[in-house]
Coordinates of C-alpha atoms in Angstrom, one line a residue:
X1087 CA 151.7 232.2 123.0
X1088 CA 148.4 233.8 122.2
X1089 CA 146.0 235.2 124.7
X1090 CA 142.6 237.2 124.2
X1091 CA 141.8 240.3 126.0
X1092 CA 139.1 242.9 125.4
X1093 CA 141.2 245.6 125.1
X1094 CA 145.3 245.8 125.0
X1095 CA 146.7 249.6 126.8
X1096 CA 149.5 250.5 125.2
X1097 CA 151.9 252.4 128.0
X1098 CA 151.3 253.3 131.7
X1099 CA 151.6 257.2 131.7
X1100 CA 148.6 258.9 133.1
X1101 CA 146.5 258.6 129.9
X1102 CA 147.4 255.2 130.1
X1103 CA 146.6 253.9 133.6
X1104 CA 143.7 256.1 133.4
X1105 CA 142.3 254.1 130.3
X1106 CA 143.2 250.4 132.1
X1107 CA 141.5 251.4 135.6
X1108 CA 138.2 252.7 133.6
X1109 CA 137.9 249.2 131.7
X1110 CA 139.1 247.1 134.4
X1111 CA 136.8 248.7 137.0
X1112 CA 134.3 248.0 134.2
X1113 CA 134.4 244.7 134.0
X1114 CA 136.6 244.3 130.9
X1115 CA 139.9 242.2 130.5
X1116 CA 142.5 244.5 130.0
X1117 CA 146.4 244.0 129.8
X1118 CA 148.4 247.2 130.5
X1119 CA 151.8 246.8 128.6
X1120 CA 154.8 249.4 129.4
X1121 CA 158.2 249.1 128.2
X1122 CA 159.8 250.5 131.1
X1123 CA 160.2 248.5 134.9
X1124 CA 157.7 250.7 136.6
X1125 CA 154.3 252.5 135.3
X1126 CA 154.3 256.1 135.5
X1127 CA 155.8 257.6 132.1
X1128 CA 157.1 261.6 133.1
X1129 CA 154.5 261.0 136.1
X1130 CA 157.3 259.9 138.1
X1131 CA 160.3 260.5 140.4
X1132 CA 164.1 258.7 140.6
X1133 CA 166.8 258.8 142.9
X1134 CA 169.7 260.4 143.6
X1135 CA 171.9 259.9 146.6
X1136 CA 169.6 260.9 149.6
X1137 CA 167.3 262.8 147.9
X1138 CA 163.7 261.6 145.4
X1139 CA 163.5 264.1 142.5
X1140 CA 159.9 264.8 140.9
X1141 CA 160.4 264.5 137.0
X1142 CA 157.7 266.7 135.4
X1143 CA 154.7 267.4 137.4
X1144 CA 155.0 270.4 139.4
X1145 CA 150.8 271.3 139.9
X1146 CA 147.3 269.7 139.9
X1147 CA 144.5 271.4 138.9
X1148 CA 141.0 269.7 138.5
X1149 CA 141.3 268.3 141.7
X1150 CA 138.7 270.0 143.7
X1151 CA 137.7 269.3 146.8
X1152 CA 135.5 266.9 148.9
X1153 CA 132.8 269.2 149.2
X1154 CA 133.1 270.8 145.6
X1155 CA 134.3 267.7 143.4
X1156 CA 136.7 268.8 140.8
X1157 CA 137.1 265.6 137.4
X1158 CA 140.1 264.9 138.7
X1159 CA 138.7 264.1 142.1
X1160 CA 135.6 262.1 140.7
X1161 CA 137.6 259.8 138.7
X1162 CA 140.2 258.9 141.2
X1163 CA 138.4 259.5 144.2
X1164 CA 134.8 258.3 143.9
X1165 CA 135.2 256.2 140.9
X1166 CA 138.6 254.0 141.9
X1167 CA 138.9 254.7 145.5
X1168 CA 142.4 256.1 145.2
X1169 CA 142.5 258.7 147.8
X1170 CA 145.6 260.8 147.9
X1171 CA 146.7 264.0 150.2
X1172 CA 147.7 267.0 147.9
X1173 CA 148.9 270.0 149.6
X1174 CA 147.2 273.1 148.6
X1175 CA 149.2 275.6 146.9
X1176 CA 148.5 279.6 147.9
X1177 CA 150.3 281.2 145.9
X1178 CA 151.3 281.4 142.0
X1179 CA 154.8 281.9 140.4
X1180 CA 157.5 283.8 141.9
X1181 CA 158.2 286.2 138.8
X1182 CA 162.0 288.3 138.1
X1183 CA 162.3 289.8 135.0
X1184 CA 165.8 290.6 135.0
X1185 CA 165.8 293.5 132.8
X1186 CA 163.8 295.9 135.1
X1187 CA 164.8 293.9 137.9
X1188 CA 161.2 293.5 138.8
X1189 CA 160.2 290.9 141.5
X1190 CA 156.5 289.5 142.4
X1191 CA 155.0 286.5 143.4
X1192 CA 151.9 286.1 140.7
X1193 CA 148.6 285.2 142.8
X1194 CA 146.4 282.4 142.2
X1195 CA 142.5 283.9 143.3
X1196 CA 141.1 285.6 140.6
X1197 CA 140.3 288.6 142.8
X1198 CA 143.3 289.1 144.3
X1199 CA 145.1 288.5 140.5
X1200 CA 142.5 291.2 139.2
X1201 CA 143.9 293.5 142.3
X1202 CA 147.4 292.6 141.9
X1203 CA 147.3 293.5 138.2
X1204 CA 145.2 296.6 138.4
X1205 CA 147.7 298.4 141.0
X1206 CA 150.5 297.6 138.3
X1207 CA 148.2 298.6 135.6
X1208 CA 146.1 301.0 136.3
X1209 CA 142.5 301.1 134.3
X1210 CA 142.9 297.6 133.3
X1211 CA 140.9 295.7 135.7
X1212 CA 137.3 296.3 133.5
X1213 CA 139.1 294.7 130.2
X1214 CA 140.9 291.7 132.9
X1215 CA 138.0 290.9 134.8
X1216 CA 135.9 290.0 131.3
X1217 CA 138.6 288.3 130.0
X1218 CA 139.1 285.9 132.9
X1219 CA 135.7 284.7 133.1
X1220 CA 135.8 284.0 129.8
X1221 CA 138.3 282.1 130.5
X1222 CA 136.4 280.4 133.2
X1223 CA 133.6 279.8 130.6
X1224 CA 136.2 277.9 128.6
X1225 CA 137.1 275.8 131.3
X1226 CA 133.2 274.9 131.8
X1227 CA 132.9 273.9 128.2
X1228 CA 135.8 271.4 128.7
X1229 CA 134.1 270.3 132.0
X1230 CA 130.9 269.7 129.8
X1231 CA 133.1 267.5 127.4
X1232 CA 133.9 265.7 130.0
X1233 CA 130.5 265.5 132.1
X1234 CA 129.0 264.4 128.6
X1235 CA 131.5 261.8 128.0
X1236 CA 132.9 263.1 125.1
X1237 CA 129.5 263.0 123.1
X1238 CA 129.5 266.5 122.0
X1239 CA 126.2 267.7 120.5
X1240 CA 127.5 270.9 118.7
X1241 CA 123.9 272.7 119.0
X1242 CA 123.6 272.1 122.9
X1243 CA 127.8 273.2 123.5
X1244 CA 126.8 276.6 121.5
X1245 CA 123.9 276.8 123.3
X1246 CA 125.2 276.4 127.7
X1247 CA 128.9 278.0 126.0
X1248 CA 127.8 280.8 124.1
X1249 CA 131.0 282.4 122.4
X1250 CA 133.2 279.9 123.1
X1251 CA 132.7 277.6 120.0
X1252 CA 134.0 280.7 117.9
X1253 CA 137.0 281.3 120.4
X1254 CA 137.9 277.8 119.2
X1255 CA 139.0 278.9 116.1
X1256 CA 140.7 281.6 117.7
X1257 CA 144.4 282.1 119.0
X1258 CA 144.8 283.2 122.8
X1259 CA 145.9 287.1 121.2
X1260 CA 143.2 287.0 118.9
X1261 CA 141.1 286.6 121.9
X1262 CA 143.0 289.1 124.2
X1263 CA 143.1 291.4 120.9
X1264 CA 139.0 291.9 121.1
X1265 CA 139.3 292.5 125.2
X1266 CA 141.0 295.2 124.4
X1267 CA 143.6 294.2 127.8
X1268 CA 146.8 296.6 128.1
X1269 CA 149.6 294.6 127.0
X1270 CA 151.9 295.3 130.1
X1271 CA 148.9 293.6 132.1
X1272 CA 149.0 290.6 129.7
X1273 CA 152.6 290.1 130.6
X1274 CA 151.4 288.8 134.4
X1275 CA 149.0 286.1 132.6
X1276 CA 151.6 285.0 130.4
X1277 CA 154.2 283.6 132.8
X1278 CA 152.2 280.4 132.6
X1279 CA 153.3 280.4 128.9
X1280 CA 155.9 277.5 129.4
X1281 CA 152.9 275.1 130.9
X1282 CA 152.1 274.9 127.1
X1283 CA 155.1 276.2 124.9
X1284 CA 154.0 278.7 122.4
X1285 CA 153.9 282.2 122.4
X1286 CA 150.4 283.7 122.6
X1287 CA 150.2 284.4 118.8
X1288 CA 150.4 280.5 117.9
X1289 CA 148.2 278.6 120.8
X1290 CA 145.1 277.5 120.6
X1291 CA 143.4 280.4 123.3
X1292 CA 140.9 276.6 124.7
X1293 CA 144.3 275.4 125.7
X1294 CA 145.8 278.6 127.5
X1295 CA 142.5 279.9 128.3
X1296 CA 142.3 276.8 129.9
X1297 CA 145.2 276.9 132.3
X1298 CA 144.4 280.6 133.3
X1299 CA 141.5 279.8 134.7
X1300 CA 142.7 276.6 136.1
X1301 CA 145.5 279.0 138.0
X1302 CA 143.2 281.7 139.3
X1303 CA 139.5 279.8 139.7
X1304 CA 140.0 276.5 141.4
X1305 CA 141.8 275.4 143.7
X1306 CA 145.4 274.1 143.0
X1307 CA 147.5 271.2 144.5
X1308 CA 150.9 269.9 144.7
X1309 CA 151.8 266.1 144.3
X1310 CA 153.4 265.7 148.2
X1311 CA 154.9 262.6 147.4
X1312 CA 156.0 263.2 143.5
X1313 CA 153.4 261.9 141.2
X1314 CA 155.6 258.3 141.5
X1315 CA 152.5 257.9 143.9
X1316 CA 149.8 258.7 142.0
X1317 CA 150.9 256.4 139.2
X1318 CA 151.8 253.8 141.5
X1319 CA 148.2 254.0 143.4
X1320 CA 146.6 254.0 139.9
X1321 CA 148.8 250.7 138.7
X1322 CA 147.8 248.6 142.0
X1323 CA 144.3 249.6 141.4
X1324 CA 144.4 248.0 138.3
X1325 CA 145.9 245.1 139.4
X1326 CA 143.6 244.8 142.1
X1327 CA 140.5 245.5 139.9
X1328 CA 141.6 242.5 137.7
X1329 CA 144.0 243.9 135.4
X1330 CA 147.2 242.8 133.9
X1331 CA 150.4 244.8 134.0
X1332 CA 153.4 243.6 132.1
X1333 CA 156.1 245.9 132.5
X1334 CA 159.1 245.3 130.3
X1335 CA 157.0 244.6 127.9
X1336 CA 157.4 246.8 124.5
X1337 CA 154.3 247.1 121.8
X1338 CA 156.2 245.9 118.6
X1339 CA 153.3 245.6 116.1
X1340 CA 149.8 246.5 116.1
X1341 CA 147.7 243.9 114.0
X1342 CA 144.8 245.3 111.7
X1343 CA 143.2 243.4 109.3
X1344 CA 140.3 245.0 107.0
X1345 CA 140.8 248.6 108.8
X1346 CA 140.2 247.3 112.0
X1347 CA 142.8 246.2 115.1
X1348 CA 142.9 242.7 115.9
X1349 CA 145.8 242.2 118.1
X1350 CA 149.1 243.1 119.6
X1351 CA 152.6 241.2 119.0
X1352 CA 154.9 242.3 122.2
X1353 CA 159.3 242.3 121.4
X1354 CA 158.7 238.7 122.9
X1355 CA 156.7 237.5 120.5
X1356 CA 153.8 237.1 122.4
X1357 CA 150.5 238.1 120.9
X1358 CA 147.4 239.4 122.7
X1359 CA 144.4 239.2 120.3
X1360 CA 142.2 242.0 121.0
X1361 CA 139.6 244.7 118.8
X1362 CA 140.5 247.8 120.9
X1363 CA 144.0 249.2 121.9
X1364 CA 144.3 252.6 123.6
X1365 CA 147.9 253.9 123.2
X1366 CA 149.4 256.2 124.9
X1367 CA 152.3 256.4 122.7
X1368 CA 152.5 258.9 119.9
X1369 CA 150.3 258.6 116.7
X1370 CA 154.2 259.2 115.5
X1371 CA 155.3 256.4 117.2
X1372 CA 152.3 254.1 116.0
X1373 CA 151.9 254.7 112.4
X1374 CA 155.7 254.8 111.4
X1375 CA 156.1 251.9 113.9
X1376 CA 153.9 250.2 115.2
X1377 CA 150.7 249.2 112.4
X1378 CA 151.3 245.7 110.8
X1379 CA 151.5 245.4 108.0
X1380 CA 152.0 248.5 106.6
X1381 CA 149.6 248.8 103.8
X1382 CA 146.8 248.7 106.7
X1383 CA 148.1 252.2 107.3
X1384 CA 145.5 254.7 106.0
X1385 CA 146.9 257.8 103.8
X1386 CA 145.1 259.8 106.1
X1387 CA 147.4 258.9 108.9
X1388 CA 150.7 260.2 107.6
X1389 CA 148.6 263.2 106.4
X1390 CA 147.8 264.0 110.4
X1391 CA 151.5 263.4 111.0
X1392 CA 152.6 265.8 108.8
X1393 CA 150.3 268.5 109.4
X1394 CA 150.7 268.7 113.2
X1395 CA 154.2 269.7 115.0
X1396 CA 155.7 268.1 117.0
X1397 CA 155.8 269.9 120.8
X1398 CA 158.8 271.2 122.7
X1399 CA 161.1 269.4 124.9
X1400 CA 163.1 270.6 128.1
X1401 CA 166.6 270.9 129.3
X1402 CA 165.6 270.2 133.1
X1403 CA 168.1 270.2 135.6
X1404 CA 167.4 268.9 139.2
X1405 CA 169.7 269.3 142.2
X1406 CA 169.8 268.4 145.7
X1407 CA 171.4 271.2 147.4
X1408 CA 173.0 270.5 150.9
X1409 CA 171.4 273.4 152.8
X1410 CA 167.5 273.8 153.9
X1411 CA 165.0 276.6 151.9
X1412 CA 165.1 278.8 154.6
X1413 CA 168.6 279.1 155.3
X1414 CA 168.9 279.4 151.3
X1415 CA 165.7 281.8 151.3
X1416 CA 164.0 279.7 148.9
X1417 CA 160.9 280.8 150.0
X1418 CA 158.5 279.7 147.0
X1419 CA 157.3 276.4 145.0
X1420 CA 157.2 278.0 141.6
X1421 CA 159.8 280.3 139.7
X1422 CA 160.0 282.0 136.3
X1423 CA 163.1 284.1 136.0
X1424 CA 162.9 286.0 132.3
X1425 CA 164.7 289.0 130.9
X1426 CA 162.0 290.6 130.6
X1427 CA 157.6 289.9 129.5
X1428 CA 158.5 289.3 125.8
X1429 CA 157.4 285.8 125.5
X1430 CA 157.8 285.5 122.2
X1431 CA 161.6 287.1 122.0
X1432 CA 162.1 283.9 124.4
X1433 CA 160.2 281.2 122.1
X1434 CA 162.3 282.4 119.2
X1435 CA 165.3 281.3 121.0
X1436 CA 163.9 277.5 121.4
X1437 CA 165.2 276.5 117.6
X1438 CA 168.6 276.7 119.1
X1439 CA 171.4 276.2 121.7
X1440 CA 172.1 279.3 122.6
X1441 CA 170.8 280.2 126.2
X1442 CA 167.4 280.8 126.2
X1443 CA 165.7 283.9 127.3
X1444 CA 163.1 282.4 130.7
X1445 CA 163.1 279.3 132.3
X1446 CA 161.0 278.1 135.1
X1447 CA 162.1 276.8 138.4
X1448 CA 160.8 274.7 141.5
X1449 CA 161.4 273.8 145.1
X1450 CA 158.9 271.9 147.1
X1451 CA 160.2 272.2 150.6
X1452 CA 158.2 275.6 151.3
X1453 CA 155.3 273.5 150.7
X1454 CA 156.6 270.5 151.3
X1455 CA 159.1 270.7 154.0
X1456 CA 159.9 266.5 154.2
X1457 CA 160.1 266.9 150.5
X1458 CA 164.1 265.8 151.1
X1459 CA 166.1 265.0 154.0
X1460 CA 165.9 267.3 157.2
X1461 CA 168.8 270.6 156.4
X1462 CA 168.0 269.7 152.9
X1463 CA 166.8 271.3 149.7
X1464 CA 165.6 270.6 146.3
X1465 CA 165.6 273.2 143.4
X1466 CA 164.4 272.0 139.8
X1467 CA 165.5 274.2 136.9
X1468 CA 164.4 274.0 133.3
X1469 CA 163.9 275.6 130.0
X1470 CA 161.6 274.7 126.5
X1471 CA 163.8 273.9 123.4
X1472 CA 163.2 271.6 120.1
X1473 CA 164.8 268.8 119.5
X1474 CA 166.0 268.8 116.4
X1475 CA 169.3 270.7 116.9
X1476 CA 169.8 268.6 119.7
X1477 CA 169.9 265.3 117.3
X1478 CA 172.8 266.8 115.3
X1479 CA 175.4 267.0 117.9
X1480 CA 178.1 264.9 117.8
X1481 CA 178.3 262.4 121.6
X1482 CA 181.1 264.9 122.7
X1483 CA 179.2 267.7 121.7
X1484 CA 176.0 266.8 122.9
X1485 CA 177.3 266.7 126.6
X1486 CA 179.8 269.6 126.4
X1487 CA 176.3 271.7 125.4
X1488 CA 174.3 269.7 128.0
X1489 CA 176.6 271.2 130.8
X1490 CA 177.1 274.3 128.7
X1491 CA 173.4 275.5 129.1
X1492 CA 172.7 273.9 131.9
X1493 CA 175.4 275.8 133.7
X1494 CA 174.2 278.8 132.6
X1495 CA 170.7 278.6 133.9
X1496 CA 172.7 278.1 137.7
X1497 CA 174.5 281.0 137.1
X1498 CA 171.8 283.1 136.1
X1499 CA 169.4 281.6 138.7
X1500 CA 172.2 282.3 141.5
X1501 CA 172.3 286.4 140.8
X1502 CA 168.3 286.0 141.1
X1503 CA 167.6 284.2 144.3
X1504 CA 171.2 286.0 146.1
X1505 CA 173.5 282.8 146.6
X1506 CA 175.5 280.8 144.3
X1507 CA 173.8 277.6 144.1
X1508 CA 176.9 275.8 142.4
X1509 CA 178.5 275.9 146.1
X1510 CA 175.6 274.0 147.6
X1511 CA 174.9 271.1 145.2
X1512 CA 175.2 267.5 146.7
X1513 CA 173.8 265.7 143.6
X1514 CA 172.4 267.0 140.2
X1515 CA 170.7 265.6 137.2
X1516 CA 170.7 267.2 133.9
X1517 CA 168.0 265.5 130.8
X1518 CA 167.8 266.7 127.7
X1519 CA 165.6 265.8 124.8
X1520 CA 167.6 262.4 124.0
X1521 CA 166.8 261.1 128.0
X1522 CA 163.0 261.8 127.8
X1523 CA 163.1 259.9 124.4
X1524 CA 165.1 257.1 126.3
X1525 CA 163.5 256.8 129.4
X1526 CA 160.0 257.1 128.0
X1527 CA 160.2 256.5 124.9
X1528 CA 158.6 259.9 123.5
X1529 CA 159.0 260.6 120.1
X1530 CA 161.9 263.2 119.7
X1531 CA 161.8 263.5 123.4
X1532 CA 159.5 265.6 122.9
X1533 CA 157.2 266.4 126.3
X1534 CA 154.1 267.8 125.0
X1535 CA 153.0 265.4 122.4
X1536 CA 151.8 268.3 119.7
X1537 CA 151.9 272.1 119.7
X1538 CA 148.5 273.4 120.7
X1539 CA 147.7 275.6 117.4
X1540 CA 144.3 276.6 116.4
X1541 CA 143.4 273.8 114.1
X1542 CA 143.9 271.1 116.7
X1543 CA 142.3 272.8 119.9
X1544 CA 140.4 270.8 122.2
X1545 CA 136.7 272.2 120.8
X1546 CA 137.6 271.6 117.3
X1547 CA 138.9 267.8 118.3
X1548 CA 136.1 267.2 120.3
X1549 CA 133.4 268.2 117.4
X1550 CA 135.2 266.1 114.8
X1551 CA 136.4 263.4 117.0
X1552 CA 136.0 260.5 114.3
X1553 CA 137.5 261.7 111.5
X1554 CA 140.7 261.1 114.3
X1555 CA 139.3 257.5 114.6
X1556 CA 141.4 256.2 111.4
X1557 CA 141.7 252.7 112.5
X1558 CA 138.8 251.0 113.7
X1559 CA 139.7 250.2 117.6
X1560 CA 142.4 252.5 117.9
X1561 CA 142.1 255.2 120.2
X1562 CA 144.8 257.7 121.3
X1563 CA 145.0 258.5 125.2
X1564 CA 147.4 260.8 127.2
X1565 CA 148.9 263.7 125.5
X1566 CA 147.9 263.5 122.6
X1567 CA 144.2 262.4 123.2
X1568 CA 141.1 264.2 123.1
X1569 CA 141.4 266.6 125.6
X1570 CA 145.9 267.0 125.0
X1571 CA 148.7 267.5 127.0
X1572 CA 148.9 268.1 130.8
X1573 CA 148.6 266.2 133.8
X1574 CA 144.7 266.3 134.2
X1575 CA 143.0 266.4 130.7
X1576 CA 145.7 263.5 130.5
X1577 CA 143.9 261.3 132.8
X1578 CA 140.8 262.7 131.6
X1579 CA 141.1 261.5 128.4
X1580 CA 142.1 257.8 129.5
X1581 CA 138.4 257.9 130.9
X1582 CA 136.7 259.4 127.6
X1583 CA 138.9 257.2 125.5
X1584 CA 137.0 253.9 127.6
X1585 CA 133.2 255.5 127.3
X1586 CA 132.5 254.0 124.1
X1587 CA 133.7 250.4 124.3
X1588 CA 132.0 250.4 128.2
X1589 CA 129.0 251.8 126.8
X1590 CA 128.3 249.3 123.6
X1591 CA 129.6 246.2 126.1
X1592 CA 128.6 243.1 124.2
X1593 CA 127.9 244.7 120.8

C-alpha cells in the first residue's frame, strides 16, 4: 500500500506533535506515526492503582500569560486554540544540603533571588544582579530565534544581543568566571544543574543561562493534569486540523534517493511517499537505523554521531504514599536534597552505580491538591546517571541494583523531610535507563537527547543551521532540534522545524 503525503512526522513527543499541528494547521497533509498506543513520548503520565504519576515534566516556562504572551502561549494558544489551565508556581526548589544541614526554599523572582542570595552572601548582590540579566539577555536572543523563525542574520543577532554571540562559545563558568560572582553564591543558581546534566564547567552557558532566567524572570507553571493532557490536546488538534495519527506504527526505513528523502516504509510495510520527514527520534536512531539504503548515508552523518555525547538518563522512582502532604509535611513541589553545593563531586558519580551524591524530588499536591485521591500523596524521586554501566548488568543484577539505589534515595530522602517514607507507600514505580529506551524508544534511554557542551549550544546551531541539514528533507525536532532539550524549546522547535516547507508552499 502506498500513499503520498507532504510531509511524514516521525514520533509524537512534543517536538513531534508540535511539528504535525504547524503543517496541518497549514494546510499540508501530514501523517504523524508513533510506535507506542498513545502520543506523548516522556510528556506523559501512567497508572498505578488509584493514583496518575507524571513521568518527566515537572515545570513550564515560556508560557506567559494572556496579557504578556510568552512562545509557548502563542503557539498553543493563539495559533492552535489549545487552551490549558497551568497552575502558577511561587516558589523555586526546596534545597538541603545534608552536610551543613542547611535548609531553604530557592525563590523564583529575580529580586527576591538577588535578596535571598545577598543576605547569605553578603557583597555579592552587584556581581549577581549583572549576571542575571545577562542571563535575561540570553533568553531574548533565543526569543529572537524564535520570533524570526529561525532565520538568523548573524549581523542583526550581534547587533539587538550584544555580548551574547561571544558567550556562545563560552561555558556557563567561563561566563560566571568574568562576573567575578562568589562561588558560595553560585551554589544557589546551580541547584537547577539537573534540569540540564552537566556540571557548570562542561555546559554550554545559552543553555543554563537559559533556564536561570527562565526560573527567576517569567512566570513559571505546573502541568495540573500531567502533561498526558497537553500531548493529548495537541494530538486531537491534529486530528481535527486534518492530520493523520497512526499510532502503533514504527518508522522502519527512511527512503532517500540522490541525497534527498523520498518516502517512509512503516514495520507493516506500508510506504508513505513524501520529500520532508521531521523526526523526532535520535539522529542516532536514524542514521544507524533508519536511512535506506545505507550508502545514502552521508560521512558527515556518523561524523556528528561521534562527536556529540550522548545525554544522561535517570533512575526515577514515583510512589503513591497513603497519607496527604500536610499530614506528611510535604509542603513544597520541587526538592533537591545534596551533600553539599559541589555539583561537580555529584556529576562525577553519574559513570557509576554507586549512590549518587543529589537527586531531585517532587510532589504536586501543595500545588496541586487533587493531584491524587483525597488523604493521598504523590512524591517523585530521581537522580542523573549514564547508561552505559547500566547495559552491562546481568537481568538479576540489573534489578537487584535498580532496588539497590533506588532504596537508598528513600532512605536518605526520609532523614530529610522527618518520616520514613517506606511505611507510607501504597504503590511505587522504579525506571531506569533500559525503561525509557523501551517505552519511548530513546536511544540508550537516554532523556536529554545530547549533552549541551560549547560546540553544540543553541547560538552556534542556530548560525550554522545547514551544515545540520545533511539529508535534503530531513529535519530533526524535539530534543535534539534546533533549539535542544526541554519541554518548551522542544515544542518550539517542532514550529521552526515547519517554517521552511510552509513558507516555500508549492516550490
Amino acid at each position: 500500500m502506498e500513499r503520498t503525503y507532504d510531509a511524514v512526522v516521525i514520533g509524537s513527543g512534543m517536538g513531534g506533535l508540535a511539528a504535525a499541528c504547524n503543517l496541518a494547521k497549514n494546510g499540508f497533509k501530514t501523517v504523524l506515526l508513533e510506535q507506542h498506543n498513545f502520543p506523548g513520548g516522556v510528556t506523559t503520565s501512567f497508572k498505578r492503582g488509584r493514583f496518575e504519576f507524571e513521568i518527566s515534566v515537572q515545570c513550564i516556562t515560556e508560557y506567559g500569560s494572556k496579557e504578556n504572551k510568552g512562545p509557548i502561549y502563542q503557539f498553543l494558544v493563539d495559533d492552535l486554540g489549545i487552551d490549558i489551565d497551568f497552575p502558577r508556581m511561587t516558589e523555586g526548589r526546596f534545597v538541603a544540603w545534608t552536610d551543613s544541614g542547611e535548609q531553604m526554599v530557592v525563590p523564583l523572582e529575580k529580586e527576591e533571588l538577588i535578596r535571598f542570595i545577598e543576605q547569605r552572601v553578603p557583597g555579592s548582590e552587584p556581581s549577581l544582579r549583572a549576571y542575571l540579566d545577562f542571563c535575561d539577555e540570553m533568553l531574548a536572543a533565543i526569543n529572537y530565534i524564535n520570533d524570526n523563525d529561525a532565520a538568523i542574520k548573524p549581523v542583526e543577532l550581534i547587533l539587538k544581543h550584544k555580548g551574547i554571540v561571544a558567550a556562545a562559545g563560552l561555558t556557563t563558568k567561563e561566563v560566571t568566571d568574568r562576573f567575578h560572582i562568589p562561588k558560595k553564591a553560585l551554589e544557589y543558581l546551580d541547584v537547577y544543574w539537573t534540569f540540564i546534566g552537566l556540571p557548570m564547567d562542561a555546559v554550554a552557558f545559552p543553555i543554563y543561562g537559559t533556564v536561570i532566567s527562565c526560573m527567576d524572570s517569567v512566570p513559571v507553571y505546573a502541568p495540573k493534569k500531567t502533561t498526558y493532557e497537553i500531548s493529548a490536546k495537541m494530538a486531537q488538534r491534529f486530528v481535527e486540523l486534518g492530520g493523520t495519527l497512526l499510532c502503533n506504527t514504527r518508522a522502519e526505513k527512511i527512503l532517500v534517493e540522490k541525497g534527498k528523502v523520498t518516502g517512509v516504509v512503516t514495520q507493516r510495510g506500508e510506504v508513505f511517499k513524501t520529500h520532508h520527514v521531521y523526526s523526532n527520534a535520535l539522529p542516532h536512531n536514524v542514521f544507524n537505523n533508519l536511512i535506506y539504503p545505507k550508502n545514502e548515508l552521508p560521512a558527515k552523518a556518523l561524523q556528528r554521531l561521534n562527536m556529540r555525547t550522548v545525554g544522561t538518563s535517570f533512575l526515577s522512582m514515583y510512589m503513591g504514599l497513603n497519607r496527604s502532604a500536610k499530614e506528611l509535611g510535604l509542603n513544597h513541589y520541587m526538592y533537591y536534597f545534596a551533600k553539599n553545593g559541589d555539583i561537580n563531586g555529584a556529576y562525577a558519580g553519574i559513570d557509576d552505580l554507586t549512590p549518587n551524591g543529589c537527586f531531585a524530588g517532587m510532589c504536586p499536591n501543595p500545588l496541586i491538591p487533587d493531584a491524587s485521591p483525597e488523604g493521598t500523596s504523590i512524591l517523585h524521586l530521581e537522580t542523573i546517571y549514564r547508561a552505559e554501566p547500566w547495559g552491562k548488568l546481568t537481568d538479576k543484577e540489573y534489578f537487584a541494583k535498580k532496588h539497590e539505589l533506588a532504596g537508598d534515595l528513600i532512605d536518605r530522602a526520609s532523614d530529610v523531610l522527618g518520616f520514613r517514607i517506606r511505611d507510607y507507600i501504597e504503590e511505587i514505580e522504579v525506571a531506569a535507563p533500559q525503561t525509557f529506551a523501551r517505552y519511548i524508544g530513546s536511544y540508550m534511554g537516554n532523556v536529554y537527547a545530547y549533552d549541551h557542551r560549547v560546540f553544540d549550544s543553541v547560538v552556534i546551531k542556530a548560525m550554522t543551521q545547514d551544515k545540520e541539514r545533511l539529508i535534503d528533507g530531513l529535519s530533526f525536532v524535539g530534543n535534539a532540534g534546533l533549539l535542544v532539550a526541554g519541554f518548551p524549546s522542544s515544542i518550539l522547535s517542532g514550529r521552526l522545524a515547519t517554517i521552511e516547507q510552509i513558507a516555500h508552499r508549492g516550490a
